[in-house]
PDB file of C-alpha atoms in Angstrom:
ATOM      1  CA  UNK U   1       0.000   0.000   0.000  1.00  0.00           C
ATOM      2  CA  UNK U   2       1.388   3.449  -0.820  1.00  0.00           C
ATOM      3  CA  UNK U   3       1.972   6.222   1.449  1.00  0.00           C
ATOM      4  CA  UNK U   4      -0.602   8.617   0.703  1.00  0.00           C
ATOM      5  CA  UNK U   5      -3.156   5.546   0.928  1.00  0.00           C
ATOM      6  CA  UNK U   6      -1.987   5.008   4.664  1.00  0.00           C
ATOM      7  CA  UNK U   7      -2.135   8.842   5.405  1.00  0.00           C
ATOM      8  CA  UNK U   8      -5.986   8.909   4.338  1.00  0.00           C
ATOM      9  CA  UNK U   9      -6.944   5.937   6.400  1.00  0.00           C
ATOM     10  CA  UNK U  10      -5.186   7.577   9.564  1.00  0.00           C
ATOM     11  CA  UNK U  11      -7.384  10.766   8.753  1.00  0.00           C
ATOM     12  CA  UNK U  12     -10.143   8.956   8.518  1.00  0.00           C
ATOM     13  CA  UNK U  13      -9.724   7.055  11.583  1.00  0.00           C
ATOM     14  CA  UNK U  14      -8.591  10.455  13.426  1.00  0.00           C
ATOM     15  CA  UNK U  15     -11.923  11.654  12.254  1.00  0.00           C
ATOM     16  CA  UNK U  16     -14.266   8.968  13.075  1.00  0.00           C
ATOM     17  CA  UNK U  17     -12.629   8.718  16.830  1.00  0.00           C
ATOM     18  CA  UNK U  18     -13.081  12.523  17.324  1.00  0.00           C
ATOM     19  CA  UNK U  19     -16.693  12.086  16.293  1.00  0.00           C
ATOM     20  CA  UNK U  20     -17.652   9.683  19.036  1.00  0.00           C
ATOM     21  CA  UNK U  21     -15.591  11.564  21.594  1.00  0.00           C
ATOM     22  CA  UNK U  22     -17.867  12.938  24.641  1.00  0.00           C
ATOM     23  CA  UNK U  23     -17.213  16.165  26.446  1.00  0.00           C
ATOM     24  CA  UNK U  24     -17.832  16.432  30.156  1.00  0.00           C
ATOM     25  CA  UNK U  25     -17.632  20.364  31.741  1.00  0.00           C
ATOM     26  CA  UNK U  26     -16.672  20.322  35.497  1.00  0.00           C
ATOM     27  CA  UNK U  27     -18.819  21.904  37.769  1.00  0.00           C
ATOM     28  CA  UNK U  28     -17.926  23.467  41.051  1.00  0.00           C
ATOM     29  CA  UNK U  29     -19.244  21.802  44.656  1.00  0.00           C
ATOM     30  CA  UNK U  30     -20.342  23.144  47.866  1.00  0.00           C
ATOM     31  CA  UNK U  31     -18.195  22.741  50.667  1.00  0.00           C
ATOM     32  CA  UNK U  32     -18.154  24.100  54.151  1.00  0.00           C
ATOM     33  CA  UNK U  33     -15.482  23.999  57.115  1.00  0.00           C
ATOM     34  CA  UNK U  34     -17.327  22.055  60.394  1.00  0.00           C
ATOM     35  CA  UNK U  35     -15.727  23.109  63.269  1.00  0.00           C
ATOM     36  CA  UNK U  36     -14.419  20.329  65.540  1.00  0.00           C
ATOM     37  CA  UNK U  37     -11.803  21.924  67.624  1.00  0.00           C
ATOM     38  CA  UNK U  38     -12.154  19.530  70.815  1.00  0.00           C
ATOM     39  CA  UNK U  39     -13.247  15.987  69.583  1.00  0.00           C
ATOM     40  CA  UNK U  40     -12.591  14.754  73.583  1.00  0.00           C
ATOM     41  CA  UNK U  41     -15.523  17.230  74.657  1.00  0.00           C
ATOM     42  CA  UNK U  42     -18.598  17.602  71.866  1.00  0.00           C
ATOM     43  CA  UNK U  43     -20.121  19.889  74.446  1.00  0.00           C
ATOM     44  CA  UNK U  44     -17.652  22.502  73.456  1.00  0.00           C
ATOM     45  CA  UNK U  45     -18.248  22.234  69.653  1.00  0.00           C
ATOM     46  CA  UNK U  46     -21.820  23.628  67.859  1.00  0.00           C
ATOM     47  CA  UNK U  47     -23.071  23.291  65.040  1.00  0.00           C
ATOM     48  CA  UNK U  48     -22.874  20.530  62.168  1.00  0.00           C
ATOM     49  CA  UNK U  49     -19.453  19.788  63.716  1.00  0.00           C
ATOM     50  CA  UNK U  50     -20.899  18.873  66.914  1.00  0.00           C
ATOM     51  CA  UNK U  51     -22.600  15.591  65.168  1.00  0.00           C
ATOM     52  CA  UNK U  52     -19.220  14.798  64.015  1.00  0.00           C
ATOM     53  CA  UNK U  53     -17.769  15.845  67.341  1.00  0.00           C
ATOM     54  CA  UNK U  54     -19.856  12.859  69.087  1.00  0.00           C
ATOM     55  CA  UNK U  55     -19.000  10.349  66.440  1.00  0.00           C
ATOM     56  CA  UNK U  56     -15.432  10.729  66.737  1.00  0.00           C
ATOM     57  CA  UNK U  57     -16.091  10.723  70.584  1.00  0.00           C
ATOM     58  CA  UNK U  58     -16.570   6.913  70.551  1.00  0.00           C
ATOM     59  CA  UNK U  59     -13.244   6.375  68.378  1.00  0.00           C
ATOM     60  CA  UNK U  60     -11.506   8.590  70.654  1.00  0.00           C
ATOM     61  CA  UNK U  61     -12.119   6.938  74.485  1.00  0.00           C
ATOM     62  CA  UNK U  62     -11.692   3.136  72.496  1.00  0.00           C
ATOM     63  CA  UNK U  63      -7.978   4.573  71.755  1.00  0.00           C
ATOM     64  CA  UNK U  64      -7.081   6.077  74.980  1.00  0.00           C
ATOM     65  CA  UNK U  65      -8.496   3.006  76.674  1.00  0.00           C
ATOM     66  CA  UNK U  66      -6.069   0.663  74.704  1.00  0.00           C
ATOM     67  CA  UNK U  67      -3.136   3.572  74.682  1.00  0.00           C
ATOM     68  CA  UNK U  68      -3.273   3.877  78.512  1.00  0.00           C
ATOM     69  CA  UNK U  69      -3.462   0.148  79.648  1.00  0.00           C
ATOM     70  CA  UNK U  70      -1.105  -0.715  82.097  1.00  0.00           C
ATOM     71  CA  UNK U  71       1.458  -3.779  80.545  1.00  0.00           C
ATOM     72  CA  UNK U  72       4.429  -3.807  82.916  1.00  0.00           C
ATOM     73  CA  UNK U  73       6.066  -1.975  85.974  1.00  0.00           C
ATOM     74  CA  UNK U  74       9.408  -0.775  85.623  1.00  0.00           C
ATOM     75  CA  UNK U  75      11.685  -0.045  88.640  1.00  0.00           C
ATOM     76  CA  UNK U  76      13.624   2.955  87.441  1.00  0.00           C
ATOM     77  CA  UNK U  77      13.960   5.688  84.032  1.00  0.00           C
ATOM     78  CA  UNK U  78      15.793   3.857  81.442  1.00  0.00           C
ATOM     79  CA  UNK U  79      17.514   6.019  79.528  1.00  0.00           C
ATOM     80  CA  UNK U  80      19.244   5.035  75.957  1.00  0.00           C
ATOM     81  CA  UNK U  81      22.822   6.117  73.842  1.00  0.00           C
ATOM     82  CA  UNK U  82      26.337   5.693  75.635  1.00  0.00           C
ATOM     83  CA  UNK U  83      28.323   2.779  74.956  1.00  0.00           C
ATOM     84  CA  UNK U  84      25.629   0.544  77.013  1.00  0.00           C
ATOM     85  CA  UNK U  85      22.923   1.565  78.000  1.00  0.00           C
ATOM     86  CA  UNK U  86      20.128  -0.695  80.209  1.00  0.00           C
ATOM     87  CA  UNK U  87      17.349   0.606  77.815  1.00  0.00           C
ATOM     88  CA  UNK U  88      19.249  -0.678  74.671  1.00  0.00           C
ATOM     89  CA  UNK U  89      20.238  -4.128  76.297  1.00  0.00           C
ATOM     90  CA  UNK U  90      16.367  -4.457  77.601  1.00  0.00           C
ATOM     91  CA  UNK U  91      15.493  -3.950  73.582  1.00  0.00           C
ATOM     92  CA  UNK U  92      18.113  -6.078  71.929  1.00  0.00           C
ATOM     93  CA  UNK U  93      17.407  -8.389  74.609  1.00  0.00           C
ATOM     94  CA  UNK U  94      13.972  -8.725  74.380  1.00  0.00           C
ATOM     95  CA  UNK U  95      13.861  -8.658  70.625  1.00  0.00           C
ATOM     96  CA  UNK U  96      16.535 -11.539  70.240  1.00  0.00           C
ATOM     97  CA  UNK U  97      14.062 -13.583  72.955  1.00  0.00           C
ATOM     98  CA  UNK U  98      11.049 -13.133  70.669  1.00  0.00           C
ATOM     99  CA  UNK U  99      12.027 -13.399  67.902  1.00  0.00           C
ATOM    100  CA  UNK U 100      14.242 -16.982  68.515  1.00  0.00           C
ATOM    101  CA  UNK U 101      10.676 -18.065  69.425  1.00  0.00           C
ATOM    102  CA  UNK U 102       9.181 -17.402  66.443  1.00  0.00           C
ATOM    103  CA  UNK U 103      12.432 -18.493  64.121  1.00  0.00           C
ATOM    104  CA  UNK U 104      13.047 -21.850  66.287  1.00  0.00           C
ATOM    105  CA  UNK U 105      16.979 -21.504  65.992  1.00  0.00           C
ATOM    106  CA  UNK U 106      19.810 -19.716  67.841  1.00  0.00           C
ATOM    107  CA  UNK U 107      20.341 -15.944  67.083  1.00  0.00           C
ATOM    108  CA  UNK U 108      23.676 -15.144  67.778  1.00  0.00           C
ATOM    109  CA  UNK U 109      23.213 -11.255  67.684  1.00  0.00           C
ATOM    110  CA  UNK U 110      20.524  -8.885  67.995  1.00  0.00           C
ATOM    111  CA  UNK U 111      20.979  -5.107  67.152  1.00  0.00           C
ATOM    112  CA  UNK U 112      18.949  -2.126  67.221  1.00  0.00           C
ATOM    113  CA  UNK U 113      20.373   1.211  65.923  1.00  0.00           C
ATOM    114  CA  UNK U 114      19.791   4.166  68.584  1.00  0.00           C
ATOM    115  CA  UNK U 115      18.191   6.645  65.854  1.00  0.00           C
ATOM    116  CA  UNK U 116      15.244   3.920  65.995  1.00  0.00           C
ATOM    117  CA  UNK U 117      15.214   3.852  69.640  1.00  0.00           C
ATOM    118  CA  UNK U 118      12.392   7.696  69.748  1.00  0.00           C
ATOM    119  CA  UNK U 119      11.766   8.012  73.208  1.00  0.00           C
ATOM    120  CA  UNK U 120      12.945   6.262  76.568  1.00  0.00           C
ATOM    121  CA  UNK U 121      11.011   4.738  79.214  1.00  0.00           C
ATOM    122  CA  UNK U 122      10.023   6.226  82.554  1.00  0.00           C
ATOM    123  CA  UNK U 123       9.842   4.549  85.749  1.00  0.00           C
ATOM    124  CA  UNK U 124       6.442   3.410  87.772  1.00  0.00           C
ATOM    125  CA  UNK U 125       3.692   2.005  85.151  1.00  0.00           C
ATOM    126  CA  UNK U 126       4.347   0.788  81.212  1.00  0.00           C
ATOM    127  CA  UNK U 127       1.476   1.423  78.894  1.00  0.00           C
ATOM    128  CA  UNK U 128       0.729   0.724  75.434  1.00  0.00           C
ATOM    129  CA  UNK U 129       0.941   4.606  74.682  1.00  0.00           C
ATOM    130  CA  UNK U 130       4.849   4.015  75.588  1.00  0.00           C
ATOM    131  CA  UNK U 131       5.731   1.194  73.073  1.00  0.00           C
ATOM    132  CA  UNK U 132       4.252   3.657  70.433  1.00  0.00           C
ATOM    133  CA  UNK U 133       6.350   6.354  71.774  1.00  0.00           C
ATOM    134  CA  UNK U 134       9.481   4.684  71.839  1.00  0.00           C
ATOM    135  CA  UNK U 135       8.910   2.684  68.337  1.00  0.00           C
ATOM    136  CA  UNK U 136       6.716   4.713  66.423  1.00  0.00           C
ATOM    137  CA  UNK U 137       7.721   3.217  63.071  1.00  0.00           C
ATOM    138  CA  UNK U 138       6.311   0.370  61.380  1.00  0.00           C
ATOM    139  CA  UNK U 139       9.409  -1.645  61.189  1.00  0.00           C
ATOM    140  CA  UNK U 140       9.715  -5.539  61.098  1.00  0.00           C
ATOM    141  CA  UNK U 141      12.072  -7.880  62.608  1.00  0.00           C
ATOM    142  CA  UNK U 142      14.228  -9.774  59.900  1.00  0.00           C
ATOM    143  CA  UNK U 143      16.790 -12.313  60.530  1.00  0.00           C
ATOM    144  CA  UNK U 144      19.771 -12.400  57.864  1.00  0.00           C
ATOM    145  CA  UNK U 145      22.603 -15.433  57.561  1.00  0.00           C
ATOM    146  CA  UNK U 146      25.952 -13.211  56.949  1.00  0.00           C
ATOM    147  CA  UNK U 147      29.105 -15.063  56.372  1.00  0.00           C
ATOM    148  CA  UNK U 148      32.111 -14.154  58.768  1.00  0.00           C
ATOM    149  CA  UNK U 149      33.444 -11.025  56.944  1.00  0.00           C
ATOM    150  CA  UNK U 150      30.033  -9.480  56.628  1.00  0.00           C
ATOM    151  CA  UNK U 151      29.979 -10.242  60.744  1.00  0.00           C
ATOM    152  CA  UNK U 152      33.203  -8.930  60.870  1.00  0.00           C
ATOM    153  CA  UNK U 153      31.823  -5.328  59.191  1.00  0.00           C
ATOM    154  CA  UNK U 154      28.766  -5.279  61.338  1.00  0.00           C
ATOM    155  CA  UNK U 155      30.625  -5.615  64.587  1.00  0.00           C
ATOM    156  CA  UNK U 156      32.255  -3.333  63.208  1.00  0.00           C
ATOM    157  CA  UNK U 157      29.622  -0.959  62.266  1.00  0.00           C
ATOM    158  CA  UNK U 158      27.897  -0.997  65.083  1.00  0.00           C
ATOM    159  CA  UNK U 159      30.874  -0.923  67.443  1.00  0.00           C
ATOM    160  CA  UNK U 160      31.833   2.397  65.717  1.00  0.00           C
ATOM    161  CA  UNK U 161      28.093   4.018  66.316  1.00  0.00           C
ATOM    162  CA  UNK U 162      27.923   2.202  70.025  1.00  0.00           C
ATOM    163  CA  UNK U 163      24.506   1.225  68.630  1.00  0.00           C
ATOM    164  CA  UNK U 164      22.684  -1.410  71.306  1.00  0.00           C
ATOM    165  CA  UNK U 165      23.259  -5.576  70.927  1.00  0.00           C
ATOM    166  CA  UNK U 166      22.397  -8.725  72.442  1.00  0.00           C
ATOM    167  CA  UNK U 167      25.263 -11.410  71.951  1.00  0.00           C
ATOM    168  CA  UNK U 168      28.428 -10.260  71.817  1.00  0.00           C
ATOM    169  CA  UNK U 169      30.888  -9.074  74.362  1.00  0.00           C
ATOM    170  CA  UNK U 170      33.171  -6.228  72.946  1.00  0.00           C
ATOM    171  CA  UNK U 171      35.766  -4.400  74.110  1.00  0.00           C
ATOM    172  CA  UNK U 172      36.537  -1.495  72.057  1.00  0.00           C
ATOM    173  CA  UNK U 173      39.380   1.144  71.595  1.00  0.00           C
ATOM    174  CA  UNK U 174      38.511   3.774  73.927  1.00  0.00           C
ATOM    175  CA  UNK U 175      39.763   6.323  71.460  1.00  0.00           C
ATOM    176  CA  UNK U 176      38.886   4.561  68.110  1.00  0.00           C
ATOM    177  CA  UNK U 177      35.968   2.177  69.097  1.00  0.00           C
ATOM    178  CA  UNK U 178      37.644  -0.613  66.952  1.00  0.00           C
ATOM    179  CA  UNK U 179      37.420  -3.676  68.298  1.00  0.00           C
ATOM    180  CA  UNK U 180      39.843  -5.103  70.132  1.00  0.00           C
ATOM    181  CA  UNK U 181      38.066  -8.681  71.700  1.00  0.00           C
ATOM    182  CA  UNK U 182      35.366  -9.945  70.032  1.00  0.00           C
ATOM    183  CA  UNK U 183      33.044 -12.874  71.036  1.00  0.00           C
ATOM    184  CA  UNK U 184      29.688 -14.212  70.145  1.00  0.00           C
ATOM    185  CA  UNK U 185      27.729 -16.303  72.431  1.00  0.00           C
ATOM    186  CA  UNK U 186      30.606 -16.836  74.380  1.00  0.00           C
ATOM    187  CA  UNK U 187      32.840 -18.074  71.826  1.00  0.00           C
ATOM    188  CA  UNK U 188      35.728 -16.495  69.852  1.00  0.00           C
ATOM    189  CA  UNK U 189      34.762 -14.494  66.720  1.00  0.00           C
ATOM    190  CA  UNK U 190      35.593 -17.032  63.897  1.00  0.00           C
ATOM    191  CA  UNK U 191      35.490 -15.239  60.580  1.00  0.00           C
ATOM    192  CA  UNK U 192      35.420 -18.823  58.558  1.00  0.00           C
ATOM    193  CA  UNK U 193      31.664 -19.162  60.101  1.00  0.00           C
ATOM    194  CA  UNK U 194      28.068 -18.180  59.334  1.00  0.00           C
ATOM    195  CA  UNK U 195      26.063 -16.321  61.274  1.00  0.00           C
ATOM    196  CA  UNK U 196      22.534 -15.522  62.056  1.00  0.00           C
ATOM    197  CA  UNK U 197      21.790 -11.758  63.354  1.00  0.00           C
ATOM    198  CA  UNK U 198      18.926 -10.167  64.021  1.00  0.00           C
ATOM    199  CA  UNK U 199      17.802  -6.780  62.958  1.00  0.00           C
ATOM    200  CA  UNK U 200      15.060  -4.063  61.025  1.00  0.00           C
ATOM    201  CA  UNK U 201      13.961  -4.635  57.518  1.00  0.00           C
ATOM    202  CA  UNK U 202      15.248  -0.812  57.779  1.00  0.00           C
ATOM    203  CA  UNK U 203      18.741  -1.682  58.312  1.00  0.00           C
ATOM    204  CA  UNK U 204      18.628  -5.335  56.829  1.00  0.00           C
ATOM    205  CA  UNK U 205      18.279  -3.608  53.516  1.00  0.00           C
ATOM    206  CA  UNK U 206      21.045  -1.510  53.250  1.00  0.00           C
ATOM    207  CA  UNK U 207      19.386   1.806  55.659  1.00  0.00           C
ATOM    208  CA  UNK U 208      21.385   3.499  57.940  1.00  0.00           C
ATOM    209  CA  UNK U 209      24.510   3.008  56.161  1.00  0.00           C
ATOM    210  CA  UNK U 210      24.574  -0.824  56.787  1.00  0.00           C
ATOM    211  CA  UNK U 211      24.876  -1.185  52.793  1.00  0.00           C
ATOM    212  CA  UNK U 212      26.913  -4.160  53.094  1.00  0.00           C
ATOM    213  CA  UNK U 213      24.157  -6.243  54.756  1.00  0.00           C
ATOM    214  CA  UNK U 214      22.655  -6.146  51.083  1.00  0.00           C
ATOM    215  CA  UNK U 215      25.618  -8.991  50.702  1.00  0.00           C
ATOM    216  CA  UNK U 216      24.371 -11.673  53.192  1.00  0.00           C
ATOM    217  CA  UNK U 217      23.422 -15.314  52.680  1.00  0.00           C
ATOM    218  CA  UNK U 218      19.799 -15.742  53.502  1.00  0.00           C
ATOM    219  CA  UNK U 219      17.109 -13.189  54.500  1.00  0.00           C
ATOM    220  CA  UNK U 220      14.376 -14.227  56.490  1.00  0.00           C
ATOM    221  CA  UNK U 221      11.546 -11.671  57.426  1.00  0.00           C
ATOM    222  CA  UNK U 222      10.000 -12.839  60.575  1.00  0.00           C
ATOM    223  CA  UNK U 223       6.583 -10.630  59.547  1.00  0.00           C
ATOM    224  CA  UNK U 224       6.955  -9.074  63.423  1.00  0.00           C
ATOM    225  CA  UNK U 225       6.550  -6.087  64.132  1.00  0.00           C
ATOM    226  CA  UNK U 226       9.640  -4.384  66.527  1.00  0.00           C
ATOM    227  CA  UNK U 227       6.533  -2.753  68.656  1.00  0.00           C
ATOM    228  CA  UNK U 228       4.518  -5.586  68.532  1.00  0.00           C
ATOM    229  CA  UNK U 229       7.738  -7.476  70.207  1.00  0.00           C
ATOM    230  CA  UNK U 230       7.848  -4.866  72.786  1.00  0.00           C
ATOM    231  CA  UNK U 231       4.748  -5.379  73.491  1.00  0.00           C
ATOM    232  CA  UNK U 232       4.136  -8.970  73.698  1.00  0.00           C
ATOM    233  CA  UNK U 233       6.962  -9.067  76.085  1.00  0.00           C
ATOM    234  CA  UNK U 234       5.638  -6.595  78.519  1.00  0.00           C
ATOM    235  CA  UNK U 235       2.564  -8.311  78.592  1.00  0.00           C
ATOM    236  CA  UNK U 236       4.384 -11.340  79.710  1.00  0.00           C
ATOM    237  CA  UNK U 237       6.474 -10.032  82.245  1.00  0.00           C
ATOM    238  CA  UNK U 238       3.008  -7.977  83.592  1.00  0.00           C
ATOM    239  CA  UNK U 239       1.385 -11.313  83.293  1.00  0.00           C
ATOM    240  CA  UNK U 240       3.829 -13.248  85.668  1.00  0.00           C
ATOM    241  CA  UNK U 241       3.996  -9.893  87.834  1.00  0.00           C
ATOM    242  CA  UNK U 242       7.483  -9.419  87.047  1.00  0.00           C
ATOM    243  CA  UNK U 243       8.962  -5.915  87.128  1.00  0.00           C
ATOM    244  CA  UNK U 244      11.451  -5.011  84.132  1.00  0.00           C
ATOM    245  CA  UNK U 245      14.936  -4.198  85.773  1.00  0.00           C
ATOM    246  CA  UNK U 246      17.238  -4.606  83.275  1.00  0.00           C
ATOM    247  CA  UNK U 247      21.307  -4.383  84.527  1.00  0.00           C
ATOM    248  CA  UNK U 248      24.278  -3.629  82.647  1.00  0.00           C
ATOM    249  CA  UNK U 249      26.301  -6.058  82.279  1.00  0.00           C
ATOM    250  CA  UNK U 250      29.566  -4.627  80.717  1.00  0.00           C
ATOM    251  CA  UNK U 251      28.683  -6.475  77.115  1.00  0.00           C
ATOM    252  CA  UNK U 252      30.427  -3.661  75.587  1.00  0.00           C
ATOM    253  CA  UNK U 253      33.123  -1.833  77.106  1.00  0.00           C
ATOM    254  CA  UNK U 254      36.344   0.476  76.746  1.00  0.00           C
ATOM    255  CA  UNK U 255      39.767  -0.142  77.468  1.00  0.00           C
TER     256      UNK U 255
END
């Protein structure tokens, strides 16, 4: 078929589209503010708002009920950051526990970067309003098989930021924060082995500089939440009337 042939039956079918084409005009809406300034107290609001006032109402006491339920008791502020700090090891701690229950294996070390870590804990009464304050994100638990030398640059990575662990007992440079003795689980660091380690989907996939994680063996997502671990172990411990009074216990130290 020529050329010219081809260019009338593309005009043509330019034409015959444009012919069944509709045209819609937009037309402007109605819309009004309702003022809702206190949601906790409809009798302060007037109005059309105060309708929506009342129905929030209802949302409103459900969440504060669930936010302000006692979990735990806690025998003293814990604060976080310094080279240990009984806040971080309580985390770590708690997060390797959980999670080796839902994995069924041996963790060898849990970590949790401080940046995450968005509020600390106060003594007296835990509530579920705290867990959200201290791990507001949504971030997951993953577990990751590393071989020896990735080991080697997390320890030290996270020797070098004094971020919070559960597994290893470090002593660093005081002036350098290299590591000088390194051992997991209370054996010797042996870069010829594998190792499982425990950490965010955050930092598992590369975040917080941790790029070379993106090199390890195996990653396993746990699909547990880091607040919902919190959480379920508070419960426990408030369950079995246990009081959290976590120690430090000189897993990471100077010299």
């Amino acid at each position: 078929m020529h050329k010219h042939s081809w260019t009338l039956l593309l005009g043509m079918f330019v034409v015959s589209a444009c012919s069944g084409t509709h045209y819609y005009t937009a037309r402007s809406t109605g819309s009004a503010l309702l003022e809702v300034t206190d949601p906790s107290n409809p009798s302060l609001v007037s109005g059309p708002g105060s309708n929506l006032a009342q129905y929030l109402q209802t949302y409103h006491d459900s969440l504060d009920r669930s936010m302000n339920q006692v979990l735990v008791q806690s025998a003293k502020y814990l604060k976080k950051g310094g080279v240990e700090s009984e806040l971080g090891d309580l985390l770590t701690d708690l997060f390797r526990e959980q999670a080796q229950k839902r994995y069924g294996a041996t963790i060898d070390l849990a970590h949790m970067n401080n940046g995450g870590i968005r509020s600390e804990l106060p003594a007296g009464n835990l509530t579920l309003r705290n867990v959200y304050e201290i791990m507001p994100f949504d971030n997951d638990l993953v577990v990751l098989t590393i071989s020896g030398e990735t080991m080697r640059q997390f320890i030290e990575y996270l020797s070098a930021r004094q971020d919070p662990q559960s597994g290893l007992k470090l002593v660093l440079d005081k002036d350098t924060k290299k590591p000088l003795e390194i051992s997991v689980n209370g054996q010797p660091f042996d870069p010829q082995k594998t190792y499982r380690i425990l950490v965010s989907d955050y930092v598992a996939t590369g975040g917080d500089s941790a790029f070379f994680l993106k090199n390890s063996l195996k990653s396993e997502p746990l699909n547990y939440l880091m607040r919902d671990a919190i959480r379920d172990y508070f419960v426990s411990k408030g369950q079995q009337h246990q009081i959290l009074n976590p120690q430090l216990d000189g897993r990471t130290t100077l010299r």
